[in-house]
mmCIF file with all atom_site columns, C-alpha atoms in Angstrom:
data_model
loop_
_atom_site.group_PDB
_atom_site.id
_atom_site.type_symbol
_atom_site.label_atom_id
_atom_site.label_alt_id
_atom_site.label_comp_id
_atom_site.label_asym_id
_atom_site.label_entity_id
_atom_site.label_seq_id
_atom_site.pdbx_PDB_ins_code
_atom_site.Cartn_x
_atom_site.Cartn_y
_atom_site.Cartn_z
_atom_site.occupancy
_atom_site.B_iso_or_equiv
_atom_site.pdbx_formal_charge
_atom_site.auth_seq_id
_atom_site.auth_comp_id
_atom_site.auth_asym_id
_atom_site.auth_atom_id
_atom_site.pdbx_PDB_model_num
ATOM 1   C CA . UNK A 1 1   ? -18.404 31.446  -34.749 1.00 41.00 ? 72  UNK A CA 1
ATOM 2   C CA . UNK A 1 2   ? -17.061 28.261  -36.275 1.00 42.00 ? 73  UNK A CA 1
ATOM 3   C CA . UNK A 1 3   ? -15.448 27.220  -32.942 1.00 38.00 ? 74  UNK A CA 1
ATOM 4   C CA . UNK A 1 4   ? -18.707 27.663  -31.052 1.00 39.00 ? 75  UNK A CA 1
ATOM 5   C CA . UNK A 1 5   ? -20.613 25.619  -33.648 1.00 38.00 ? 76  UNK A CA 1
ATOM 6   C CA . UNK A 1 6   ? -18.132 22.774  -33.214 1.00 38.00 ? 77  UNK A CA 1
ATOM 7   C CA . UNK A 1 7   ? -18.352 23.081  -29.429 1.00 36.00 ? 78  UNK A CA 1
ATOM 8   C CA . UNK A 1 8   ? -22.148 22.928  -29.561 1.00 32.00 ? 79  UNK A CA 1
ATOM 9   C CA . UNK A 1 9   ? -22.009 19.875  -31.827 1.00 36.00 ? 80  UNK A CA 1
ATOM 10  C CA . UNK A 1 10  ? -19.671 18.069  -29.427 1.00 32.00 ? 81  UNK A CA 1
ATOM 11  C CA . UNK A 1 11  ? -21.826 19.061  -26.453 1.00 33.00 ? 82  UNK A CA 1
ATOM 12  C CA . UNK A 1 12  ? -24.952 17.794  -28.242 1.00 35.00 ? 83  UNK A CA 1
ATOM 13  C CA . UNK A 1 13  ? -23.218 14.511  -29.067 1.00 33.00 ? 84  UNK A CA 1
ATOM 14  C CA . UNK A 1 14  ? -22.169 13.899  -25.422 1.00 33.00 ? 85  UNK A CA 1
ATOM 15  C CA . UNK A 1 15  ? -25.619 14.901  -24.136 1.00 35.00 ? 86  UNK A CA 1
ATOM 16  C CA . UNK A 1 16  ? -27.316 12.511  -26.552 1.00 36.00 ? 87  UNK A CA 1
ATOM 17  C CA . UNK A 1 17  ? -24.977 9.685   -25.537 1.00 37.00 ? 88  UNK A CA 1
ATOM 18  C CA . UNK A 1 18  ? -25.583 10.342  -21.834 1.00 36.00 ? 89  UNK A CA 1
ATOM 19  C CA . UNK A 1 19  ? -29.355 10.352  -22.352 1.00 38.00 ? 90  UNK A CA 1
ATOM 20  C CA . UNK A 1 20  ? -29.167 7.119   -24.334 1.00 38.00 ? 91  UNK A CA 1
ATOM 21  C CA . UNK A 1 21  ? -27.202 5.458   -21.541 1.00 38.00 ? 92  UNK A CA 1
ATOM 22  C CA . UNK A 1 22  ? -29.721 6.428   -18.871 1.00 38.00 ? 93  UNK A CA 1
ATOM 23  C CA . UNK A 1 23  ? -32.899 6.101   -20.888 1.00 38.00 ? 94  UNK A CA 1
ATOM 24  C CA . UNK A 1 24  ? -35.634 4.171   -19.095 1.00 41.00 ? 95  UNK A CA 1
ATOM 25  C CA . UNK A 1 25  ? -35.940 1.667   -21.923 1.00 43.00 ? 96  UNK A CA 1
ATOM 26  C CA . UNK A 1 26  ? -32.235 0.801   -21.808 1.00 37.00 ? 97  UNK A CA 1
ATOM 27  C CA . UNK A 1 27  ? -31.368 -2.608  -20.384 1.00 44.00 ? 98  UNK A CA 1
ATOM 28  C CA . UNK A 1 28  ? -28.414 -1.490  -18.236 1.00 38.00 ? 99  UNK A CA 1
ATOM 29  C CA . UNK A 1 29  ? -29.265 0.047   -14.900 1.00 39.00 ? 100 UNK A CA 1
ATOM 30  C CA . UNK A 1 30  ? -27.404 3.195   -13.936 1.00 42.00 ? 101 UNK A CA 1
ATOM 31  C CA . UNK A 1 31  ? -24.504 2.630   -11.589 1.00 33.00 ? 102 UNK A CA 1
ATOM 32  C CA . UNK A 1 32  ? -25.314 3.876   -8.107  1.00 37.00 ? 103 UNK A CA 1
ATOM 33  C CA . UNK A 1 33  ? -22.618 4.048   -5.433  1.00 35.00 ? 104 UNK A CA 1
ATOM 34  C CA . UNK A 1 34  ? -23.443 1.896   -2.467  1.00 41.00 ? 105 UNK A CA 1
ATOM 35  C CA . UNK A 1 35  ? -24.038 4.008   0.606   1.00 51.00 ? 106 UNK A CA 1
ATOM 36  C CA . UNK A 1 36  ? -22.372 2.793   3.801   1.00 59.00 ? 107 UNK A CA 1
ATOM 37  C CA . UNK A 1 37  ? -24.811 1.504   6.347   1.00 65.00 ? 108 UNK A CA 1
ATOM 38  C CA . UNK A 1 38  ? -25.197 3.836   9.288   1.00 79.00 ? 109 UNK A CA 1
ATOM 39  C CA . UNK A 1 39  ? -23.559 2.621   12.464  1.00 83.00 ? 110 UNK A CA 1
ATOM 40  C CA . UNK A 1 40  ? -24.883 3.427   15.914  1.00 90.00 ? 111 UNK A CA 1
ATOM 41  C CA . UNK A 1 41  ? -23.072 6.402   17.480  1.00 93.00 ? 112 UNK A CA 1
ATOM 42  C CA . UNK A 1 42  ? -22.395 4.380   20.639  1.00 94.00 ? 113 UNK A CA 1
ATOM 43  C CA . UNK A 1 43  ? -20.501 1.767   18.597  1.00 94.00 ? 114 UNK A CA 1
ATOM 44  C CA . UNK A 1 44  ? -18.479 4.473   16.839  1.00 94.00 ? 115 UNK A CA 1
ATOM 45  C CA . UNK A 1 45  ? -17.623 5.936   20.239  1.00 94.00 ? 116 UNK A CA 1
ATOM 46  C CA . UNK A 1 46  ? -16.593 2.559   21.681  1.00 95.00 ? 117 UNK A CA 1
ATOM 47  C CA . UNK A 1 47  ? -14.391 1.749   18.687  1.00 96.00 ? 118 UNK A CA 1
ATOM 48  C CA . UNK A 1 48  ? -12.801 5.191   18.791  1.00 94.00 ? 119 UNK A CA 1
ATOM 49  C CA . UNK A 1 49  ? -12.085 4.801   22.508  1.00 94.00 ? 120 UNK A CA 1
ATOM 50  C CA . UNK A 1 50  ? -10.335 1.463   21.945  1.00 94.00 ? 121 UNK A CA 1
ATOM 51  C CA . UNK A 1 51  ? -8.347  2.782   18.987  1.00 93.00 ? 122 UNK A CA 1
ATOM 52  C CA . UNK A 1 52  ? -7.208  5.828   20.953  1.00 91.00 ? 123 UNK A CA 1
ATOM 53  C CA . UNK A 1 53  ? -6.326  3.918   24.146  1.00 88.00 ? 124 UNK A CA 1
ATOM 54  C CA . UNK A 1 54  ? -2.527  4.021   24.178  1.00 80.00 ? 125 UNK A CA 1
ATOM 55  C CA . UNK A 1 55  ? -2.208  2.086   27.420  1.00 82.00 ? 126 UNK A CA 1
ATOM 56  C CA . UNK A 1 56  ? -3.597  -1.167  26.079  1.00 83.00 ? 127 UNK A CA 1
ATOM 57  C CA . UNK A 1 57  ? -3.831  -3.239  22.925  1.00 82.00 ? 128 UNK A CA 1
ATOM 58  C CA . UNK A 1 58  ? -7.428  -4.452  22.535  1.00 91.00 ? 129 UNK A CA 1
ATOM 59  C CA . UNK A 1 59  ? -7.793  -8.213  22.117  1.00 92.00 ? 130 UNK A CA 1
ATOM 60  C CA . UNK A 1 60  ? -10.488 -10.237 20.367  1.00 93.00 ? 131 UNK A CA 1
ATOM 61  C CA . UNK A 1 61  ? -12.674 -10.278 23.462  1.00 95.00 ? 132 UNK A CA 1
ATOM 62  C CA . UNK A 1 62  ? -12.699 -6.475  23.703  1.00 94.00 ? 133 UNK A CA 1
ATOM 63  C CA . UNK A 1 63  ? -13.788 -6.193  20.080  1.00 94.00 ? 134 UNK A CA 1
ATOM 64  C CA . UNK A 1 64  ? -16.418 -8.937  20.377  1.00 93.00 ? 135 UNK A CA 1
ATOM 65  C CA . UNK A 1 65  ? -18.058 -7.037  23.234  1.00 95.00 ? 136 UNK A CA 1
ATOM 66  C CA . UNK A 1 66  ? -18.755 -4.195  20.828  1.00 95.00 ? 137 UNK A CA 1
ATOM 67  C CA . UNK A 1 67  ? -20.119 -6.495  18.131  1.00 93.00 ? 138 UNK A CA 1
ATOM 68  C CA . UNK A 1 68  ? -19.737 -7.026  14.391  1.00 92.00 ? 139 UNK A CA 1
ATOM 69  C CA . UNK A 1 69  ? -20.492 -3.409  13.493  1.00 93.00 ? 140 UNK A CA 1
ATOM 70  C CA . UNK A 1 70  ? -17.137 -2.497  15.023  1.00 95.00 ? 141 UNK A CA 1
ATOM 71  C CA . UNK A 1 71  ? -15.561 -4.012  11.913  1.00 94.00 ? 142 UNK A CA 1
ATOM 72  C CA . UNK A 1 72  ? -17.382 -1.486  9.727   1.00 93.00 ? 143 UNK A CA 1
ATOM 73  C CA . UNK A 1 73  ? -16.071 1.390   11.828  1.00 95.00 ? 144 UNK A CA 1
ATOM 74  C CA . UNK A 1 74  ? -12.542 -0.063  11.807  1.00 95.00 ? 145 UNK A CA 1
ATOM 75  C CA . UNK A 1 75  ? -12.597 -0.244  8.008   1.00 93.00 ? 146 UNK A CA 1
ATOM 76  C CA . UNK A 1 76  ? -13.630 3.412   7.854   1.00 93.00 ? 147 UNK A CA 1
ATOM 77  C CA . UNK A 1 77  ? -10.878 4.476   10.263  1.00 95.00 ? 148 UNK A CA 1
ATOM 78  C CA . UNK A 1 78  ? -8.210  2.435   8.458   1.00 95.00 ? 149 UNK A CA 1
ATOM 79  C CA . UNK A 1 79  ? -9.101  4.145   5.163   1.00 94.00 ? 150 UNK A CA 1
ATOM 80  C CA . UNK A 1 80  ? -9.480  7.683   6.537   1.00 94.00 ? 151 UNK A CA 1
ATOM 81  C CA . UNK A 1 81  ? -6.473  9.688   5.380   1.00 94.00 ? 152 UNK A CA 1
ATOM 82  C CA . UNK A 1 82  ? -7.404  12.504  7.761   1.00 95.00 ? 153 UNK A CA 1
ATOM 83  C CA . UNK A 1 83  ? -6.775  10.323  10.824  1.00 95.00 ? 154 UNK A CA 1
ATOM 84  C CA . UNK A 1 84  ? -3.459  9.951   12.599  1.00 95.00 ? 155 UNK A CA 1
ATOM 85  C CA . UNK A 1 85  ? -1.277  7.165   11.211  1.00 96.00 ? 156 UNK A CA 1
ATOM 86  C CA . UNK A 1 86  ? -1.159  5.495   14.627  1.00 95.00 ? 157 UNK A CA 1
ATOM 87  C CA . UNK A 1 87  ? -4.959  5.280   14.768  1.00 95.00 ? 158 UNK A CA 1
ATOM 88  C CA . UNK A 1 88  ? -5.165  3.950   11.225  1.00 96.00 ? 159 UNK A CA 1
ATOM 89  C CA . UNK A 1 89  ? -2.497  1.375   12.058  1.00 96.00 ? 160 UNK A CA 1
ATOM 90  C CA . UNK A 1 90  ? -4.383  0.245   15.178  1.00 96.00 ? 161 UNK A CA 1
ATOM 91  C CA . UNK A 1 91  ? -7.586  -0.041  13.138  1.00 96.00 ? 162 UNK A CA 1
ATOM 92  C CA . UNK A 1 92  ? -5.778  -2.153  10.530  1.00 96.00 ? 163 UNK A CA 1
ATOM 93  C CA . UNK A 1 93  ? -4.432  -4.389  13.296  1.00 95.00 ? 164 UNK A CA 1
ATOM 94  C CA . UNK A 1 94  ? -7.884  -4.834  14.801  1.00 96.00 ? 165 UNK A CA 1
ATOM 95  C CA . UNK A 1 95  ? -9.412  -5.838  11.460  1.00 96.00 ? 166 UNK A CA 1
ATOM 96  C CA . UNK A 1 96  ? -7.907  -9.308  12.021  1.00 94.00 ? 167 UNK A CA 1
ATOM 97  C CA . UNK A 1 97  ? -10.786 -9.944  14.421  1.00 94.00 ? 168 UNK A CA 1
ATOM 98  C CA . UNK A 1 98  ? -13.438 -9.201  11.768  1.00 93.00 ? 169 UNK A CA 1
ATOM 99  C CA . UNK A 1 99  ? -13.068 -11.577 8.817   1.00 87.00 ? 170 UNK A CA 1
ATOM 100 C CA . UNK A 1 100 ? -16.729 -11.106 7.873   1.00 77.00 ? 171 UNK A CA 1
ATOM 101 C CA . UNK A 1 101 ? -16.071 -7.472  6.902   1.00 68.00 ? 172 UNK A CA 1
ATOM 102 C CA . UNK A 1 102 ? -14.213 -8.535  3.752   1.00 82.00 ? 173 UNK A CA 1
ATOM 103 C CA . UNK A 1 103 ? -11.114 -7.029  5.285   1.00 91.00 ? 174 UNK A CA 1
ATOM 104 C CA . UNK A 1 104 ? -8.711  -9.042  3.105   1.00 93.00 ? 175 UNK A CA 1
ATOM 105 C CA . UNK A 1 105 ? -9.336  -6.880  0.035   1.00 93.00 ? 176 UNK A CA 1
ATOM 106 C CA . UNK A 1 106 ? -8.812  -3.651  1.945   1.00 94.00 ? 177 UNK A CA 1
ATOM 107 C CA . UNK A 1 107 ? -5.733  -4.946  3.752   1.00 95.00 ? 178 UNK A CA 1
ATOM 108 C CA . UNK A 1 108 ? -4.208  -6.143  0.462   1.00 95.00 ? 179 UNK A CA 1
ATOM 109 C CA . UNK A 1 109 ? -4.611  -2.661  -1.021  1.00 95.00 ? 180 UNK A CA 1
ATOM 110 C CA . UNK A 1 110 ? -3.120  -1.064  2.074   1.00 96.00 ? 181 UNK A CA 1
ATOM 111 C CA . UNK A 1 111 ? -0.066  -3.344  2.049   1.00 96.00 ? 182 UNK A CA 1
ATOM 112 C CA . UNK A 1 112 ? 0.613   -2.600  -1.612  1.00 94.00 ? 183 UNK A CA 1
ATOM 113 C CA . UNK A 1 113 ? 0.155   1.185   -1.279  1.00 95.00 ? 184 UNK A CA 1
ATOM 114 C CA . UNK A 1 114 ? 3.629   2.772   -1.280  1.00 93.00 ? 185 UNK A CA 1
ATOM 115 C CA . UNK A 1 115 ? 2.128   6.131   -0.273  1.00 94.00 ? 186 UNK A CA 1
ATOM 116 C CA . UNK A 1 116 ? 0.935   4.855   3.124   1.00 95.00 ? 187 UNK A CA 1
ATOM 117 C CA . UNK A 1 117 ? 3.029   5.334   6.230   1.00 95.00 ? 188 UNK A CA 1
ATOM 118 C CA . UNK A 1 118 ? 5.104   2.283   7.163   1.00 95.00 ? 189 UNK A CA 1
ATOM 119 C CA . UNK A 1 119 ? 3.274   1.591   10.466  1.00 95.00 ? 190 UNK A CA 1
ATOM 120 C CA . UNK A 1 120 ? -0.050  1.446   8.627   1.00 96.00 ? 191 UNK A CA 1
ATOM 121 C CA . UNK A 1 121 ? 1.332   -0.915  5.981   1.00 96.00 ? 192 UNK A CA 1
ATOM 122 C CA . UNK A 1 122 ? 2.989   -3.123  8.606   1.00 95.00 ? 193 UNK A CA 1
ATOM 123 C CA . UNK A 1 123 ? -0.214  -3.343  10.658  1.00 95.00 ? 194 UNK A CA 1
ATOM 124 C CA . UNK A 1 124 ? -2.236  -4.134  7.550   1.00 95.00 ? 195 UNK A CA 1
ATOM 125 C CA . UNK A 1 125 ? 0.331   -6.799  6.629   1.00 95.00 ? 196 UNK A CA 1
ATOM 126 C CA . UNK A 1 126 ? 0.072   -8.398  10.046  1.00 94.00 ? 197 UNK A CA 1
ATOM 127 C CA . UNK A 1 127 ? -3.709  -8.642  9.835   1.00 95.00 ? 198 UNK A CA 1
ATOM 128 C CA . UNK A 1 128 ? -3.541  -9.797  6.225   1.00 95.00 ? 199 UNK A CA 1
ATOM 129 C CA . UNK A 1 129 ? -1.176  -12.610 7.239   1.00 94.00 ? 200 UNK A CA 1
ATOM 130 C CA . UNK A 1 130 ? -3.712  -13.784 9.820   1.00 92.00 ? 201 UNK A CA 1
ATOM 131 C CA . UNK A 1 131 ? -6.816  -13.471 7.629   1.00 93.00 ? 202 UNK A CA 1
ATOM 132 C CA . UNK A 1 132 ? -5.475  -14.092 4.133   1.00 91.00 ? 203 UNK A CA 1
ATOM 133 C CA . UNK A 1 133 ? -3.697  -17.395 4.622   1.00 87.00 ? 204 UNK A CA 1
ATOM 134 C CA . UNK A 1 134 ? -1.707  -18.685 1.671   1.00 89.00 ? 205 UNK A CA 1
ATOM 135 C CA . UNK A 1 135 ? -3.294  -16.193 -0.712  1.00 89.00 ? 206 UNK A CA 1
ATOM 136 C CA . UNK A 1 136 ? -1.788  -13.307 1.268   1.00 93.00 ? 207 UNK A CA 1
ATOM 137 C CA . UNK A 1 137 ? 1.758   -14.663 0.965   1.00 95.00 ? 208 UNK A CA 1
ATOM 138 C CA . UNK A 1 138 ? 2.122   -13.483 -2.645  1.00 94.00 ? 209 UNK A CA 1
ATOM 139 C CA . UNK A 1 139 ? 1.146   -9.913  -1.700  1.00 94.00 ? 210 UNK A CA 1
ATOM 140 C CA . UNK A 1 140 ? 3.426   -9.844  1.326   1.00 95.00 ? 211 UNK A CA 1
ATOM 141 C CA . UNK A 1 141 ? 6.330   -11.406 -0.594  1.00 95.00 ? 212 UNK A CA 1
ATOM 142 C CA . UNK A 1 142 ? 6.042   -8.861  -3.389  1.00 94.00 ? 213 UNK A CA 1
ATOM 143 C CA . UNK A 1 143 ? 6.582   -6.034  -0.904  1.00 94.00 ? 214 UNK A CA 1
ATOM 144 C CA . UNK A 1 144 ? 9.771   -7.659  0.413   1.00 94.00 ? 215 UNK A CA 1
ATOM 145 C CA . UNK A 1 145 ? 11.553  -5.981  -2.493  1.00 92.00 ? 216 UNK A CA 1
ATOM 146 C CA . UNK A 1 146 ? 10.842  -2.529  -1.022  1.00 92.00 ? 217 UNK A CA 1
ATOM 147 C CA . UNK A 1 147 ? 13.822  -0.203  -0.618  1.00 92.00 ? 218 UNK A CA 1
ATOM 148 C CA . UNK A 1 148 ? 12.604  0.690   2.878   1.00 93.00 ? 219 UNK A CA 1
ATOM 149 C CA . UNK A 1 149 ? 14.037  -1.642  5.496   1.00 93.00 ? 220 UNK A CA 1
ATOM 150 C CA . UNK A 1 150 ? 11.138  -0.772  7.835   1.00 94.00 ? 221 UNK A CA 1
ATOM 151 C CA . UNK A 1 151 ? 8.618   -1.863  5.225   1.00 94.00 ? 222 UNK A CA 1
ATOM 152 C CA . UNK A 1 152 ? 10.583  -5.081  4.675   1.00 94.00 ? 223 UNK A CA 1
ATOM 153 C CA . UNK A 1 153 ? 10.697  -5.609  8.431   1.00 95.00 ? 224 UNK A CA 1
ATOM 154 C CA . UNK A 1 154 ? 6.906   -5.308  8.619   1.00 94.00 ? 225 UNK A CA 1
ATOM 155 C CA . UNK A 1 155 ? 6.459   -7.819  5.811   1.00 96.00 ? 226 UNK A CA 1
ATOM 156 C CA . UNK A 1 156 ? 8.956   -10.256 7.385   1.00 96.00 ? 227 UNK A CA 1
ATOM 157 C CA . UNK A 1 157 ? 7.146   -10.090 10.731  1.00 94.00 ? 228 UNK A CA 1
ATOM 158 C CA . UNK A 1 158 ? 3.797   -10.573 8.998   1.00 94.00 ? 229 UNK A CA 1
ATOM 159 C CA . UNK A 1 159 ? 5.033   -13.590 7.048   1.00 95.00 ? 230 UNK A CA 1
ATOM 160 C CA . UNK A 1 160 ? 6.471   -15.031 10.272  1.00 93.00 ? 231 UNK A CA 1
ATOM 161 C CA . UNK A 1 161 ? 3.037   -14.618 11.852  1.00 91.00 ? 232 UNK A CA 1
ATOM 162 C CA . UNK A 1 162 ? 1.279   -16.411 8.987   1.00 91.00 ? 233 UNK A CA 1
ATOM 163 C CA . UNK A 1 163 ? 0.240   -20.028 9.459   1.00 88.00 ? 234 UNK A CA 1
ATOM 164 C CA . UNK A 1 164 ? 0.473   -20.697 5.717   1.00 90.00 ? 235 UNK A CA 1
ATOM 165 C CA . UNK A 1 165 ? 3.270   -23.094 4.706   1.00 91.00 ? 236 UNK A CA 1
ATOM 166 C CA . UNK A 1 166 ? 4.096   -20.849 1.733   1.00 93.00 ? 237 UNK A CA 1
ATOM 167 C CA . UNK A 1 167 ? 5.089   -18.090 4.162   1.00 94.00 ? 238 UNK A CA 1
ATOM 168 C CA . UNK A 1 168 ? 8.060   -20.034 5.538   1.00 93.00 ? 239 UNK A CA 1
ATOM 169 C CA . UNK A 1 169 ? 9.279   -20.719 1.980   1.00 94.00 ? 240 UNK A CA 1
ATOM 170 C CA . UNK A 1 170 ? 8.956   -17.030 1.068   1.00 95.00 ? 241 UNK A CA 1
ATOM 171 C CA . UNK A 1 171 ? 10.935  -16.015 4.160   1.00 95.00 ? 242 UNK A CA 1
ATOM 172 C CA . UNK A 1 172 ? 13.634  -18.558 3.410   1.00 94.00 ? 243 UNK A CA 1
ATOM 173 C CA . UNK A 1 173 ? 13.997  -17.302 -0.162  1.00 95.00 ? 244 UNK A CA 1
ATOM 174 C CA . UNK A 1 174 ? 14.150  -13.684 0.989   1.00 95.00 ? 245 UNK A CA 1
ATOM 175 C CA . UNK A 1 175 ? 16.726  -14.531 3.654   1.00 94.00 ? 246 UNK A CA 1
ATOM 176 C CA . UNK A 1 176 ? 19.182  -15.366 0.868   1.00 94.00 ? 247 UNK A CA 1
ATOM 177 C CA . UNK A 1 177 ? 18.996  -11.866 -0.614  1.00 94.00 ? 248 UNK A CA 1
ATOM 178 C CA . UNK A 1 178 ? 18.321  -9.657  2.437   1.00 93.00 ? 249 UNK A CA 1
ATOM 179 C CA . UNK A 1 179 ? 21.275  -7.362  3.158   1.00 93.00 ? 250 UNK A CA 1
ATOM 180 C CA . UNK A 1 180 ? 20.398  -6.117  6.658   1.00 93.00 ? 251 UNK A CA 1
ATOM 181 C CA . UNK A 1 181 ? 21.742  -8.368  9.437   1.00 94.00 ? 252 UNK A CA 1
ATOM 182 C CA . UNK A 1 182 ? 18.915  -7.647  11.880  1.00 94.00 ? 253 UNK A CA 1
ATOM 183 C CA . UNK A 1 183 ? 16.325  -8.585  9.233   1.00 94.00 ? 254 UNK A CA 1
ATOM 184 C CA . UNK A 1 184 ? 18.194  -11.816 8.507   1.00 93.00 ? 255 UNK A CA 1
ATOM 185 C CA . UNK A 1 185 ? 17.992  -12.607 12.236  1.00 93.00 ? 256 UNK A CA 1
ATOM 186 C CA . UNK A 1 186 ? 14.268  -11.870 12.173  1.00 92.00 ? 257 UNK A CA 1
ATOM 187 C CA . UNK A 1 187 ? 13.852  -14.325 9.288   1.00 92.00 ? 258 UNK A CA 1
ATOM 188 C CA . UNK A 1 188 ? 15.802  -17.030 11.112  1.00 89.00 ? 259 UNK A CA 1
ATOM 189 C CA . UNK A 1 189 ? 13.568  -16.892 14.218  1.00 84.00 ? 260 UNK A CA 1
#
């Protein structure tokens, strides 16, 4: 009996707090998750076709033909853990053509996520190097300390692709500590 009285008191306390937080006279509005804008099924189909086309790598022109909503679909594919890693990697690569989709934040998270497959991280790194400029160099450089040589290889290639002057300095510094000969050669290119 005593346990149930305590449980009811705690339940009442939490219910009262929840009601106070959502009361109409409170100044803070309740947090509502933003719903993704619906994308035309034709655009989803076109993006999916390009992502799944193994015989070609779509260029900027191919993506521009679809339009800016393709970037929304690419973001969804890149984040979808139920998709094949190769499709997610291709979506991450294609995000470089859609800077207006705020892809830098997503790509930064993908690069830093140790749980993601290496091809996805490397593709995200490549696009991040193109879109993120000098700000991306810190993220890419931090991942150079990875134990996985394939992850390091992806970061080295991404930094080499970057136009930011800080990227060359980061590669030079990493070249002094890199143990793998083929990665050292990649840095020296």
